[in-house]
Amino acid sequence: MNRSLSGRYIGRFAPSPTGPLHAGSLLAALASWLDARAHGGRWLVRIEDLDAPRCITGMDAEILRQLAACGLHSDAPPLYQSSRDRAYAEALAQLDTAGWVYPCGCTRKDVDDALAAAGATHERHRERVYPGTCRPERGGLAGKPARSIRMRTACDGQPVVIAWHDRRLGAMTQDVAREVGDFVLRRADGLWAYQLAVVVDDGWQGITHVVRGEDLADNTPRQILLQRALGLPTPAYLHTPLVLGPDGEKLSKQNGATPLDVRDPLAALRTAGMALRIATAGRTVGEWLAGAVAVWRDQWVA
Ligand code: GLU
């Protein structure tokens, strides 16, 4: 049974400690917190610190400090993905036993060459759709050393099409094989890929509702595919509008997002609230949040 139907709500905010919160990430944090509170549920913070080379020492504490200044406190001590190695290895072993994964020996250049040879021009988000070169039925590694581990996006030769519902975006569908291709679960540098870690942890933490930025919506079909392959329930999804930078792209460190100034948390919350169409009175953080929960409940909770 989908746990969201059982009346128990567990939501989460899952920042990567690669930089401080900015206006865009506060919006995702606030939306997930409001949804949890509007449902009378729990809200957990998960520190997604798997990509060690990109993580900045002490940034986890800084993010938690920024959240706390805005009145957003995790209902349990934060879970650190860097402590979850064994869980990811077990999930990978389970997928392997069920025949969902295979080792891949391709470099980026190998993938480019294979795509060029096939006359394929389908680039997506400037990324390559993996052409399946190392699938066992196509000869496997063929003598190359294994680099990464990939998840199949076709089952018994049939492409997996994932149809799903987003609470804000409505009916969504993706032919994962055609639009993404077999995707990496363990990277060539030995690190666990975001897709695997997020699914294993959402499952282990009993997350019933995922509320996050719309830029991540495109990952959802891959995550649903993994949930199904691992026998995990699929949470309800709501992808929020993004805060855009001056170049019209998602606000990020790259296009000039400044760290959230939490000396005036009320101003930061009001700005995030505007993007969520929440205007509410409140002279303190606590008052503002209480008003925002009521507005959110009317907007998003039946
Ligand atoms: N760690 C991801 C990020 O900071 C978010 C993951 C998620 O919410 O699923 O973009």
Short mmCIF file of C-alpha atoms and ligand atoms in Angstrom, two decimals:
data_model
loop_
_atom_site.label_atom_id
_atom_site.label_comp_id
_atom_site.label_asym_id
_atom_site.label_seq_id
_atom_site.Cartn_x
_atom_site.Cartn_y
_atom_site.Cartn_z
CA MET A 1 0.00 0.00 0.00
CA ASN A 2 1.20 3.49 -0.71
CA ARG A 3 1.97 4.79 2.74
CA SER A 4 0.58 8.21 1.86
CA LEU A 5 -2.86 6.61 1.99
CA SER A 6 -2.41 5.36 5.52
CA GLY A 7 -2.68 8.80 7.09
CA ARG A 8 0.95 8.92 8.21
CA TYR A 9 2.93 11.73 6.65
CA ILE A 10 6.73 11.95 6.53
CA GLY A 11 8.31 14.61 4.36
CA ARG A 12 11.90 15.72 3.89
CA PHE A 13 14.25 18.40 2.69
CA ALA A 14 17.44 17.00 1.22
CA PRO A 15 20.11 19.67 0.66
CA SER A 16 23.54 18.93 -0.71
CA PRO A 17 26.16 20.69 1.44
CA THR A 18 27.90 22.18 -1.58
CA GLY A 19 27.01 25.75 -0.64
CA PRO A 20 24.81 27.70 1.75
CA LEU A 21 21.07 27.96 1.23
CA HIS A 22 20.01 30.64 -1.23
CA ALA A 23 16.59 31.98 -2.18
CA GLY A 24 15.91 28.92 -4.39
CA SER A 25 16.82 26.27 -1.87
CA LEU A 26 14.93 28.06 0.91
CA LEU A 27 11.84 27.87 -1.27
CA ALA A 28 12.16 24.06 -1.50
CA ALA A 29 12.82 23.81 2.22
CA LEU A 30 9.87 26.01 3.09
CA ALA A 31 7.46 24.24 0.73
CA SER A 32 8.37 20.81 2.08
CA TRP A 33 8.08 22.06 5.67
CA LEU A 34 4.69 23.72 5.00
CA ASP A 35 3.33 20.59 3.36
CA ALA A 36 4.42 18.46 6.32
CA ARG A 37 2.92 20.85 8.86
CA ALA A 38 -0.28 21.31 6.83
CA HIS A 39 -0.70 17.52 6.92
CA GLY A 40 0.15 17.31 10.62
CA GLY A 41 3.15 15.24 9.58
CA ARG A 42 6.86 14.94 10.30
CA TRP A 43 9.60 16.83 8.45
CA LEU A 44 13.12 15.43 8.18
CA VAL A 45 16.33 16.98 6.93
CA ARG A 46 18.68 14.70 5.02
CA ILE A 47 22.17 15.87 4.19
CA GLU A 48 23.05 14.60 0.71
CA ASP A 49 26.81 14.60 1.10
CA LEU A 50 27.71 11.76 -1.24
CA ASP A 51 29.60 13.79 -3.79
CA ALA A 52 32.50 14.38 -1.43
CA PRO A 53 34.61 16.39 -3.88
CA ARG A 54 31.78 18.96 -4.21
CA CYS A 55 30.85 19.09 -0.52
CA ILE A 56 32.23 21.88 1.64
CA THR A 57 33.30 21.13 5.19
CA GLY A 58 30.96 22.71 7.72
CA MET A 59 28.29 23.53 5.15
CA ASP A 60 25.87 21.04 6.71
CA ALA A 61 25.99 22.99 9.97
CA GLU A 62 25.62 26.26 8.11
CA ILE A 63 22.52 25.03 6.26
CA LEU A 64 20.97 23.76 9.50
CA ARG A 65 21.72 27.13 11.10
CA GLN A 66 20.04 28.98 8.21
CA LEU A 67 17.00 26.68 8.42
CA ALA A 68 16.76 27.15 12.18
CA ALA A 69 16.91 30.93 11.80
CA CYS A 70 13.85 30.63 9.53
CA GLY A 71 12.05 28.49 12.10
CA LEU A 72 12.52 25.24 10.18
CA HIS A 73 13.73 22.44 12.46
CA SER A 74 14.10 18.79 11.52
CA ASP A 75 11.89 16.49 13.59
CA ALA A 76 14.80 14.03 13.92
CA PRO A 77 18.58 14.35 13.79
CA PRO A 78 19.56 14.78 10.14
CA LEU A 79 20.47 11.67 8.19
CA TYR A 80 23.83 11.89 6.44
CA GLN A 81 24.09 9.96 3.19
CA SER A 82 27.81 9.52 3.77
CA SER A 83 26.86 7.11 6.58
CA ARG A 84 24.68 4.93 4.36
CA ASP A 85 27.23 3.09 2.26
CA ARG A 86 26.09 -0.35 3.36
CA ALA A 87 22.42 0.36 2.54
CA TYR A 88 23.30 1.46 -0.99
CA ALA A 89 25.50 -1.61 -1.50
CA GLU A 90 22.68 -3.87 -0.33
CA ALA A 91 20.21 -2.20 -2.68
CA LEU A 92 22.64 -2.58 -5.56
CA ALA A 93 23.08 -6.27 -4.72
CA GLN A 94 19.29 -6.69 -4.68
CA LEU A 95 19.01 -5.06 -8.11
CA ASP A 96 21.84 -7.24 -9.38
CA THR A 97 20.14 -10.43 -8.19
CA ALA A 98 16.97 -9.38 -9.99
CA GLY A 99 18.92 -8.68 -13.21
CA TRP A 100 18.35 -4.92 -13.28
CA VAL A 101 21.96 -3.79 -13.38
CA TYR A 102 25.09 -4.39 -15.38
CA PRO A 103 28.68 -3.16 -15.36
CA CYS A 104 29.59 -0.59 -17.99
CA GLY A 105 33.08 0.02 -19.31
CA CYS A 106 32.29 3.08 -21.43
CA THR A 107 34.04 6.39 -21.04
CA ARG A 108 32.25 9.58 -22.06
CA LYS A 109 34.14 9.44 -25.32
CA ASP A 110 33.01 5.84 -25.93
CA VAL A 111 29.41 6.97 -25.46
CA ASP A 112 29.87 9.96 -27.79
CA ASP A 113 31.50 7.76 -30.43
CA ALA A 114 28.73 5.15 -30.19
CA LEU A 115 26.05 7.82 -30.49
CA ALA A 116 27.81 9.44 -33.45
CA ALA A 117 28.22 6.07 -35.18
CA ALA A 118 24.51 5.44 -34.75
CA GLY A 119 23.76 8.88 -36.18
CA ALA A 120 22.06 9.77 -32.94
CA THR A 121 21.74 13.42 -32.22
CA HIS A 122 19.36 13.12 -29.32
CA GLU A 123 21.04 15.10 -26.66
CA ARG A 124 18.94 15.91 -23.69
CA HIS A 125 19.69 18.61 -21.19
CA ARG A 126 23.15 18.57 -22.75
CA GLU A 127 23.50 14.99 -21.56
CA ARG A 128 23.92 11.85 -23.56
CA VAL A 129 21.30 9.12 -23.76
CA TYR A 130 23.34 5.98 -23.12
CA PRO A 131 23.01 3.71 -26.17
CA GLY A 132 23.22 0.46 -24.19
CA THR A 133 26.64 -0.57 -25.51
CA CYS A 134 27.60 -2.72 -22.49
CA ARG A 135 24.26 -4.45 -21.97
CA PRO A 136 25.04 -8.15 -21.42
CA GLU A 137 22.81 -9.17 -24.35
CA ARG A 138 24.91 -6.93 -26.60
CA GLY A 139 28.17 -8.53 -25.58
CA GLY A 140 28.74 -6.91 -22.21
CA LEU A 141 32.07 -5.39 -21.38
CA ALA A 142 33.77 -7.08 -24.34
CA GLY A 143 37.12 -7.02 -22.57
CA LYS A 144 36.89 -3.47 -21.24
CA PRO A 145 37.37 -2.98 -17.49
CA ALA A 146 34.17 -2.18 -15.62
CA ARG A 147 33.84 1.51 -14.76
CA SER A 148 30.30 2.21 -13.62
CA ILE A 149 27.17 0.20 -12.83
CA ARG A 150 24.05 0.99 -14.83
CA MET A 151 20.34 0.41 -14.30
CA ARG A 152 18.37 -1.01 -17.18
CA THR A 153 15.56 1.10 -18.56
CA ALA A 154 14.15 -1.69 -20.69
CA CYS A 155 12.73 -4.84 -19.20
CA ASP A 156 12.61 -8.01 -21.37
CA GLY A 157 13.32 -5.81 -24.36
CA GLN A 158 10.33 -3.56 -23.61
CA PRO A 159 11.08 0.09 -22.80
CA VAL A 160 9.86 1.14 -19.39
CA VAL A 161 7.42 4.01 -19.66
CA ILE A 162 6.66 5.61 -16.31
CA ALA A 163 3.39 7.48 -15.86
CA TRP A 164 3.06 9.42 -12.64
CA HIS A 165 1.09 12.18 -11.05
CA ASP A 166 2.54 15.39 -9.70
CA ARG A 167 0.34 17.34 -7.30
CA ARG A 168 1.21 20.60 -9.06
CA LEU A 169 2.23 19.59 -12.59
CA GLY A 170 -0.50 16.97 -13.06
CA ALA A 171 -0.18 13.87 -15.24
CA MET A 172 3.40 13.19 -16.29
CA THR A 173 4.94 10.48 -18.42
CA GLN A 174 8.44 9.53 -19.50
CA ASP A 175 9.82 6.81 -21.73
CA VAL A 176 12.91 6.36 -19.60
CA ALA A 177 14.79 4.22 -22.13
CA ARG A 178 14.37 6.73 -24.95
CA GLU A 179 14.66 9.95 -22.98
CA VAL A 180 17.32 9.00 -20.43
CA GLY A 181 18.76 5.60 -21.27
CA ASP A 182 20.27 3.09 -18.85
CA PHE A 183 21.49 5.31 -16.04
CA VAL A 184 24.40 5.13 -13.64
CA LEU A 185 23.90 3.87 -10.07
CA ARG A 186 27.55 3.69 -9.13
CA ARG A 187 29.87 6.11 -10.82
CA ALA A 188 33.23 5.42 -12.38
CA ASP A 189 34.86 7.23 -9.45
CA GLY A 190 33.21 4.74 -7.09
CA LEU A 191 30.65 7.20 -5.70
CA TRP A 192 26.99 6.27 -5.38
CA ALA A 193 24.75 8.11 -7.80
CA TYR A 194 22.08 10.49 -6.52
CA GLN A 195 19.26 8.38 -8.05
CA LEU A 196 20.08 5.26 -6.04
CA ALA A 197 20.81 7.05 -2.76
CA VAL A 198 17.67 9.16 -2.85
CA VAL A 199 15.43 6.17 -3.50
CA VAL A 200 17.05 3.96 -0.86
CA ASP A 201 16.86 6.74 1.74
CA ASP A 202 13.34 7.90 0.90
CA GLY A 203 12.31 4.25 1.33
CA TRP A 204 14.27 3.67 4.53
CA GLN A 205 13.04 6.90 6.13
CA GLY A 206 9.45 6.06 5.17
CA ILE A 207 9.05 9.27 3.17
CA THR A 208 5.43 9.50 2.04
CA HIS A 209 5.58 12.93 0.36
CA VAL A 210 8.39 14.48 -1.66
CA VAL A 211 8.21 18.25 -2.15
CA ARG A 212 11.17 19.70 -4.05
CA GLY A 213 12.09 22.04 -6.90
CA GLU A 214 10.74 21.53 -10.39
CA ASP A 215 14.24 21.08 -11.79
CA LEU A 216 14.23 17.65 -10.15
CA ALA A 217 10.90 16.53 -11.66
CA ASP A 218 12.75 14.95 -14.55
CA ASN A 219 14.48 12.54 -12.15
CA THR A 220 11.21 11.24 -10.74
CA PRO A 221 10.57 8.54 -13.39
CA ARG A 222 14.04 7.08 -12.77
CA GLN A 223 13.33 7.09 -9.07
CA ILE A 224 9.94 5.43 -9.52
CA LEU A 225 11.57 2.77 -11.70
CA LEU A 226 14.10 2.10 -8.92
CA GLN A 227 11.37 2.04 -6.26
CA ARG A 228 9.48 -0.58 -8.22
CA ALA A 229 12.59 -2.67 -8.82
CA LEU A 230 13.43 -2.52 -5.09
CA GLY A 231 9.86 -3.16 -3.93
CA LEU A 232 9.58 0.26 -2.28
CA PRO A 233 6.41 2.39 -2.18
CA THR A 234 6.21 5.47 -4.37
CA PRO A 235 5.71 8.70 -2.40
CA ALA A 236 3.38 11.49 -3.52
CA TYR A 237 5.30 14.17 -5.45
CA LEU A 238 4.93 17.92 -5.62
CA HIS A 239 7.50 19.89 -7.59
CA THR A 240 7.57 23.58 -6.71
CA PRO A 241 8.16 26.54 -9.02
CA LEU A 242 11.79 27.59 -9.23
CA VAL A 243 13.38 30.86 -8.33
CA LEU A 244 15.05 32.01 -11.52
CA GLY A 245 18.33 33.85 -11.80
CA PRO A 246 18.91 36.93 -13.97
CA ASP A 247 19.66 34.64 -16.95
CA GLY A 248 16.27 32.93 -16.70
CA GLU A 249 17.88 29.70 -15.51
CA LYS A 250 17.26 28.09 -12.12
CA LEU A 251 18.91 30.20 -9.44
CA SER A 252 22.18 28.58 -8.44
CA LYS A 253 25.64 29.44 -7.30
CA GLN A 254 26.67 29.50 -10.96
CA ASN A 255 24.33 32.34 -11.91
CA GLY A 256 24.89 34.47 -8.90
CA ALA A 257 22.65 33.21 -6.13
CA THR A 258 23.80 34.93 -3.01
CA PRO A 259 23.79 33.04 0.29
CA LEU A 260 20.56 33.49 2.16
CA ASP A 261 20.87 36.37 4.61
CA VAL A 262 19.22 35.06 7.75
CA ARG A 263 19.82 38.20 9.76
CA ASP A 264 16.33 39.08 8.53
CA PRO A 265 14.59 35.69 8.36
CA LEU A 266 11.15 37.20 7.97
CA ALA A 267 12.20 38.97 4.78
CA ALA A 268 13.70 35.73 3.46
CA LEU A 269 10.49 33.83 4.24
CA ARG A 270 8.32 36.52 2.63
CA THR A 271 10.37 36.34 -0.57
CA ALA A 272 10.14 32.55 -0.68
CA GLY A 273 6.44 32.80 0.14
CA MET A 274 5.84 35.14 -2.81
CA ALA A 275 7.10 32.53 -5.27
CA LEU A 276 4.69 30.06 -3.65
CA ARG A 277 1.82 32.56 -3.85
CA ILE A 278 1.74 32.86 -0.08
CA ALA A 279 1.17 36.31 1.29
CA THR A 280 0.39 36.33 4.94
CA ALA A 281 0.74 38.72 7.79
CA GLY A 282 2.96 37.95 10.75
CA ARG A 283 5.37 40.08 12.71
CA THR A 284 7.53 37.18 13.84
CA VAL A 285 8.88 34.09 12.09
CA GLY A 286 6.52 31.94 14.14
CA GLU A 287 3.46 34.02 13.24
CA TRP A 288 4.39 34.15 9.58
CA LEU A 289 4.90 30.38 9.42
CA ALA A 290 1.59 29.70 11.16
CA GLY A 291 -0.22 31.90 8.63
CA ALA A 292 1.61 30.26 5.75
CA VAL A 293 0.63 26.77 6.92
CA ALA A 294 -3.03 27.82 6.77
CA VAL A 295 -2.64 29.22 3.24
CA TRP A 296 -0.75 26.12 2.13
CA ARG A 297 -3.45 23.86 3.54
CA ASP A 298 -6.08 25.64 1.50
CA GLN A 299 -3.95 25.49 -1.65
CA TRP A 300 -2.56 21.97 -1.54
CA VAL A 301 -4.27 19.81 1.01
CA ALA A 302 -7.75 18.63 0.12
N1 GLU B 1 20.13 16.87 -2.89
C1 GLU B 1 19.33 17.33 -3.99
C2 GLU B 1 19.66 18.79 -4.27
O1 GLU B 1 20.19 19.46 -3.41
C3 GLU B 1 17.84 17.24 -3.72
C4 GLU B 1 17.36 15.86 -3.76
C5 GLU B 1 15.86 15.69 -3.68
O2 GLU B 1 15.16 16.52 -3.10
O3 GLU B 1 15.40 14.66 -4.16
O4 GLU B 1 19.37 19.25 -5.36
#
